[in-house]
mmCIF file of C-alpha atoms in Angstrom:
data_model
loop_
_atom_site.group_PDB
_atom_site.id
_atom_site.type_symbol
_atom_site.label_atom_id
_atom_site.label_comp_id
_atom_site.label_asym_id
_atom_site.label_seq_id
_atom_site.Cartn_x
_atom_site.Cartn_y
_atom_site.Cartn_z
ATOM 1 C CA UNK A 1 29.852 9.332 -21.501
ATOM 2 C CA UNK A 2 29.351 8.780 -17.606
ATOM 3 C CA UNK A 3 26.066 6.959 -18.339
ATOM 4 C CA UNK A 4 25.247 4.061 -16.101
ATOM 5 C CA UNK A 5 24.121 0.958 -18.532
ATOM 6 C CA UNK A 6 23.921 -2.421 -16.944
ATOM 7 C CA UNK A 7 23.630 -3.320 -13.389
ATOM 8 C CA UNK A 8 24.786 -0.231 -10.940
ATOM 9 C CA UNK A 9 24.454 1.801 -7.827
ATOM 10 C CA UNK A 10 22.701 5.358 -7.861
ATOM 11 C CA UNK A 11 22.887 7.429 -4.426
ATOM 12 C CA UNK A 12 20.632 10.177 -5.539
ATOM 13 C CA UNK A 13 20.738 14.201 -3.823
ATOM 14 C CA UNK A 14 17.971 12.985 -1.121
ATOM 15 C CA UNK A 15 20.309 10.140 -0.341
ATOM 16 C CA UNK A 16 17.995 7.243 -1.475
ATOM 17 C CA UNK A 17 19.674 4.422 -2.961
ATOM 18 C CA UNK A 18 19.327 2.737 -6.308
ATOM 19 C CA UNK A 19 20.739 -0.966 -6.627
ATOM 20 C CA UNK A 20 19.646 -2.935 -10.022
ATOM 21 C CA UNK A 21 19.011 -2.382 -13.589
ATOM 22 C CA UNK A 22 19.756 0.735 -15.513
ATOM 23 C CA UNK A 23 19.081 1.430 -19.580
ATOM 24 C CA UNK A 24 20.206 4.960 -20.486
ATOM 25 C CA UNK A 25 21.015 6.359 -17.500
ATOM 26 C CA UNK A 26 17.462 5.309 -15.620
ATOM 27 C CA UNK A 27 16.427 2.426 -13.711
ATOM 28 C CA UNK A 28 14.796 0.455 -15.973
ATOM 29 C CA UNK A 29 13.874 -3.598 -15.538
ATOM 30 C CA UNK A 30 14.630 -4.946 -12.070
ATOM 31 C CA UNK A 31 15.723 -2.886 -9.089
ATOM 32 C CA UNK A 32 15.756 -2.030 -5.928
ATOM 33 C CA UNK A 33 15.559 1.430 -3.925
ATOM 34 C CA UNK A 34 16.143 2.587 -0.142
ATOM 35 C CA UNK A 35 14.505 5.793 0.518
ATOM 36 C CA UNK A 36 16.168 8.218 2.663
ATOM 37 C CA UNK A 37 13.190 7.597 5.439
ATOM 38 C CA UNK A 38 13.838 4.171 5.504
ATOM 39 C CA UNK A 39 11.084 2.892 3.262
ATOM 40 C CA UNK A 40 12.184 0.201 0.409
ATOM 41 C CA UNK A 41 10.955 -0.958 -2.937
ATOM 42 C CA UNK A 42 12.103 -3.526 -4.837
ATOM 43 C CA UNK A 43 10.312 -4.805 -8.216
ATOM 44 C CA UNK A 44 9.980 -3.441 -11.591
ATOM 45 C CA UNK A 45 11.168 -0.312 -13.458
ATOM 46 C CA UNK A 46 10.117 1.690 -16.104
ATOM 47 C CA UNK A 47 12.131 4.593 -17.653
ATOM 48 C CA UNK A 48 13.133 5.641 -13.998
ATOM 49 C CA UNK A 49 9.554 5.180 -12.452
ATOM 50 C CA UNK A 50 8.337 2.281 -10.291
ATOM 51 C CA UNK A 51 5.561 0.680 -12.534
ATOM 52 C CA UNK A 52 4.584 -3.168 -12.715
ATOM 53 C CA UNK A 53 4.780 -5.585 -9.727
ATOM 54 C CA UNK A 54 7.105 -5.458 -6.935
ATOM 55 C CA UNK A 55 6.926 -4.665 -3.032
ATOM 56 C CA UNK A 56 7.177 -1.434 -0.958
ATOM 57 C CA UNK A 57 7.717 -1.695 2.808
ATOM 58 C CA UNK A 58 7.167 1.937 4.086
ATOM 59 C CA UNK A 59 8.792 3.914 7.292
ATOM 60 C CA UNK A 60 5.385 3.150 8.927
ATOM 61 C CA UNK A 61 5.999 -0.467 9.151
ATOM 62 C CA UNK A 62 2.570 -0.558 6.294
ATOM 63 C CA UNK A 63 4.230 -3.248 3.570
ATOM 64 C CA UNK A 64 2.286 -3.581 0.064
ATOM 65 C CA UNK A 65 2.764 -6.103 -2.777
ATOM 66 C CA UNK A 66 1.266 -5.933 -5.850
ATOM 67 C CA UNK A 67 1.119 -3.608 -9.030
ATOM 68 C CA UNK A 68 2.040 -0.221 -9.413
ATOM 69 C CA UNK A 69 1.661 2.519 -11.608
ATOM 70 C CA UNK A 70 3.679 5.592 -11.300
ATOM 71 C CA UNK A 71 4.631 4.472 -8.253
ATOM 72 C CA UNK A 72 1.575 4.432 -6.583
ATOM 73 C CA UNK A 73 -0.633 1.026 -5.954
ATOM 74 C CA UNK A 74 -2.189 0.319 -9.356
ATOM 75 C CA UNK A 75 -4.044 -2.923 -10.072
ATOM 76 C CA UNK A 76 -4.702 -5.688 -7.372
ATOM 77 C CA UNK A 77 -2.061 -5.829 -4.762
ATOM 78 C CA UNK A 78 -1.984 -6.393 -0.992
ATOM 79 C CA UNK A 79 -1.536 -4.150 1.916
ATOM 80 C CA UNK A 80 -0.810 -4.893 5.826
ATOM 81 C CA UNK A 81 0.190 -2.854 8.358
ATOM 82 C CA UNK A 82 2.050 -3.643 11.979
ATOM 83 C CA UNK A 83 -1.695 -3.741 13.852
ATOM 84 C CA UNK A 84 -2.798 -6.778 12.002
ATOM 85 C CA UNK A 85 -4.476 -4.548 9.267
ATOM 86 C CA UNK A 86 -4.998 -6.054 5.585
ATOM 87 C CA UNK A 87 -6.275 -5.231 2.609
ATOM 88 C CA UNK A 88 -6.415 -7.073 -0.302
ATOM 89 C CA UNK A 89 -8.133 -6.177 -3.349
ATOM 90 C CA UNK A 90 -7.847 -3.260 -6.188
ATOM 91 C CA UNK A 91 -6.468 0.091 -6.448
ATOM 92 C CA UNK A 92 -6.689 2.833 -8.679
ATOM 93 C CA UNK A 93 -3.853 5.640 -8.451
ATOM 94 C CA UNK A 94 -2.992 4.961 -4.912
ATOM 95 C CA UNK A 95 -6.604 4.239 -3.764
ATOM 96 C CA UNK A 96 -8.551 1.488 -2.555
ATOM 97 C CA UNK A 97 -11.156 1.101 -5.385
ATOM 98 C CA UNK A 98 -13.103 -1.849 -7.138
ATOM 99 C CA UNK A 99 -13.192 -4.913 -4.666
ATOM 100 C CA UNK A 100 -11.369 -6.105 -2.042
ATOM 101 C CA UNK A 101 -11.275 -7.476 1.552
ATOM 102 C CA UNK A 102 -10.319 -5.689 4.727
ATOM 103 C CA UNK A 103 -9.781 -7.454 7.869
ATOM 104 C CA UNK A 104 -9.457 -5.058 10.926
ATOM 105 C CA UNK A 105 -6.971 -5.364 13.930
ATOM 106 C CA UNK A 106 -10.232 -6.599 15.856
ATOM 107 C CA UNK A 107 -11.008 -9.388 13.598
ATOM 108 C CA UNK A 108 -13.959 -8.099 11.721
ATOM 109 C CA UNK A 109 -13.765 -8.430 7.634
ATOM 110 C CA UNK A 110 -15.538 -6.198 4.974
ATOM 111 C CA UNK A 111 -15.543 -7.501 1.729
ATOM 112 C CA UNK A 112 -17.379 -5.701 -0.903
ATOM 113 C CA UNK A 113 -16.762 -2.444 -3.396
ATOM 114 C CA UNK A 114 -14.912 0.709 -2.398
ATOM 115 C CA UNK A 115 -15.475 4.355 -4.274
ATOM 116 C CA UNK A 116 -12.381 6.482 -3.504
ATOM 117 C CA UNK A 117 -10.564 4.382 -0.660
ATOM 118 C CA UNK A 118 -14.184 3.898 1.221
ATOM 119 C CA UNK A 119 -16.659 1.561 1.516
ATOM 120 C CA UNK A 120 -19.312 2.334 -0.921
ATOM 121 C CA UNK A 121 -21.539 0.586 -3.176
ATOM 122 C CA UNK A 122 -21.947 -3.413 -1.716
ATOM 123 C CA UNK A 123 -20.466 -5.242 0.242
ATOM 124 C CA UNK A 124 -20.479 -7.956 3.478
ATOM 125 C CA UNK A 125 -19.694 -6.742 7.363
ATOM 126 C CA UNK A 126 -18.697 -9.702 9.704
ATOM 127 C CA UNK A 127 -18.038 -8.119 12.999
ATOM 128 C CA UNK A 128 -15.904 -10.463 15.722
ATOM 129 C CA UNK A 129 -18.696 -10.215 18.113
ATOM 130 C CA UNK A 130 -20.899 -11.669 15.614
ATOM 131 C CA UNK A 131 -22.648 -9.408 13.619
ATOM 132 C CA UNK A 132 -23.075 -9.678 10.180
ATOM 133 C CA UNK A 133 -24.488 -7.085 7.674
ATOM 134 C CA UNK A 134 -25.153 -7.874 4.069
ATOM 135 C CA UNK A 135 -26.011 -4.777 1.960
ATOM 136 C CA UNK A 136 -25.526 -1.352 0.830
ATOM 137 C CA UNK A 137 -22.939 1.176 1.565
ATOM 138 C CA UNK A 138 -22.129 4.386 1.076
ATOM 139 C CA UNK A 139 -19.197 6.993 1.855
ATOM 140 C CA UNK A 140 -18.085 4.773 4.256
ATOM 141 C CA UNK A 141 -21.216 3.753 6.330
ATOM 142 C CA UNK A 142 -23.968 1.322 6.071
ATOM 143 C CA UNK A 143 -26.923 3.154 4.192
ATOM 144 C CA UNK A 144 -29.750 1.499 1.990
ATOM 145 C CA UNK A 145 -31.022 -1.472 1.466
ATOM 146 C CA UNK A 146 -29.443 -4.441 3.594
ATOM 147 C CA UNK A 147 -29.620 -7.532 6.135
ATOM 148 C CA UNK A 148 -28.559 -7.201 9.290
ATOM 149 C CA UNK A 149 -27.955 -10.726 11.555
ATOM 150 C CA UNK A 150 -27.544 -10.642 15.292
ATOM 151 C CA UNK A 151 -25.218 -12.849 17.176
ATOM 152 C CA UNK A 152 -28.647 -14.365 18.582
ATOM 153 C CA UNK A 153 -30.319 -14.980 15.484
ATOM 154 C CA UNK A 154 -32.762 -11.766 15.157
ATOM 155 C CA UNK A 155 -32.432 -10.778 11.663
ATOM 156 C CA UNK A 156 -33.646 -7.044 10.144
ATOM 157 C CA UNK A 157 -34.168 -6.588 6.244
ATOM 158 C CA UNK A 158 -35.007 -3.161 5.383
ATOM 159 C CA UNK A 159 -33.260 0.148 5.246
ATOM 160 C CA UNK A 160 -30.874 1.344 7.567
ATOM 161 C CA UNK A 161 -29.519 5.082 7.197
ATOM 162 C CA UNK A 162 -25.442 5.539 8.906
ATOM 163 C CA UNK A 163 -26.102 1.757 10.100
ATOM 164 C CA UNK A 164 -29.313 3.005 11.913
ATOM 165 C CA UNK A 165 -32.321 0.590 11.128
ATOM 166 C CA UNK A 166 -35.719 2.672 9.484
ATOM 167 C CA UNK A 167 -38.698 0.575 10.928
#
């Protein structure tokens, strides 16, 4: 009936490549794919969608492990990129959301909630020169109620609006 059951090979119209498991025609259990951009995935299958756990190392040189949904990062999974970027914490539909921890090329770590891929809600600044800030975010940038610690000791607690102390 020319229906691929079993382990196979797919080379679909865009030229990406399907090695693994296939139930009714569709890649279904473990598999893996080569996009035709380069990109790769290889990890679970449902019904001819990437959905569960598995590991996606994109054209970009960005690499995420972790669980997916639709194929997009779903769950709690962890993402790096070739600058020394990471991110490790929870996404919703492709977007950083719930908790996690960032650490940036320069060193500094966030670690607190994100709202739509953003820093927003709490959440803990440690800059590599030494600065600390404790407190609220939102859209991104410090604003509300927080503590801010200086390399040299001086601490502010109070409000700060876009990281800008008030008082």
């Amino acid at each position: 009936d020319g229906e691929i059951r079993g382990q196979g090979r797919a080379v679909f119209p865009d030229q990406s490549v399907y090695e693994g498991a296939f139930v009714a025609g569709r890649p279904q259990g473990t598999g893996s794919i080569t996009f035709a951009d380069g990109s790769t995935f290889e990890g679970d299958w449902v019904e001819g969608r990437i959905e569960g756990n598995g590991t996606a190392i994109y054209s970009n040189g960005v690499t995420y492990t972790g669980a997916f949904r639709n194929a997009l990062h779903h769950g709690t999974g962890v993402m790096t990129g070739p600058n020394d970027y990471r991110y490790e914490g929870d996404w919703v539909d492709g977007v950083k959301q719930g908790t996690g921890t960032i650490t940036y090329p320069d060193g500094a770590t966030y670690t607190g909630q994100f709202v739509g891929g953003v820093r927003s809600g709490t959440g803990r600044l440690e800059m590599a020169d030494g600065v600390i800030y404790d407190g609220a975010w939102a859209e991104g940038q410090i604003n509300g109620e927080g503590t801010l610690t200086q390399p040299n000791g001086d601490v502010y607690s109070g409000t700060l609006v876009n990281g800008q102390r008030q008082g």
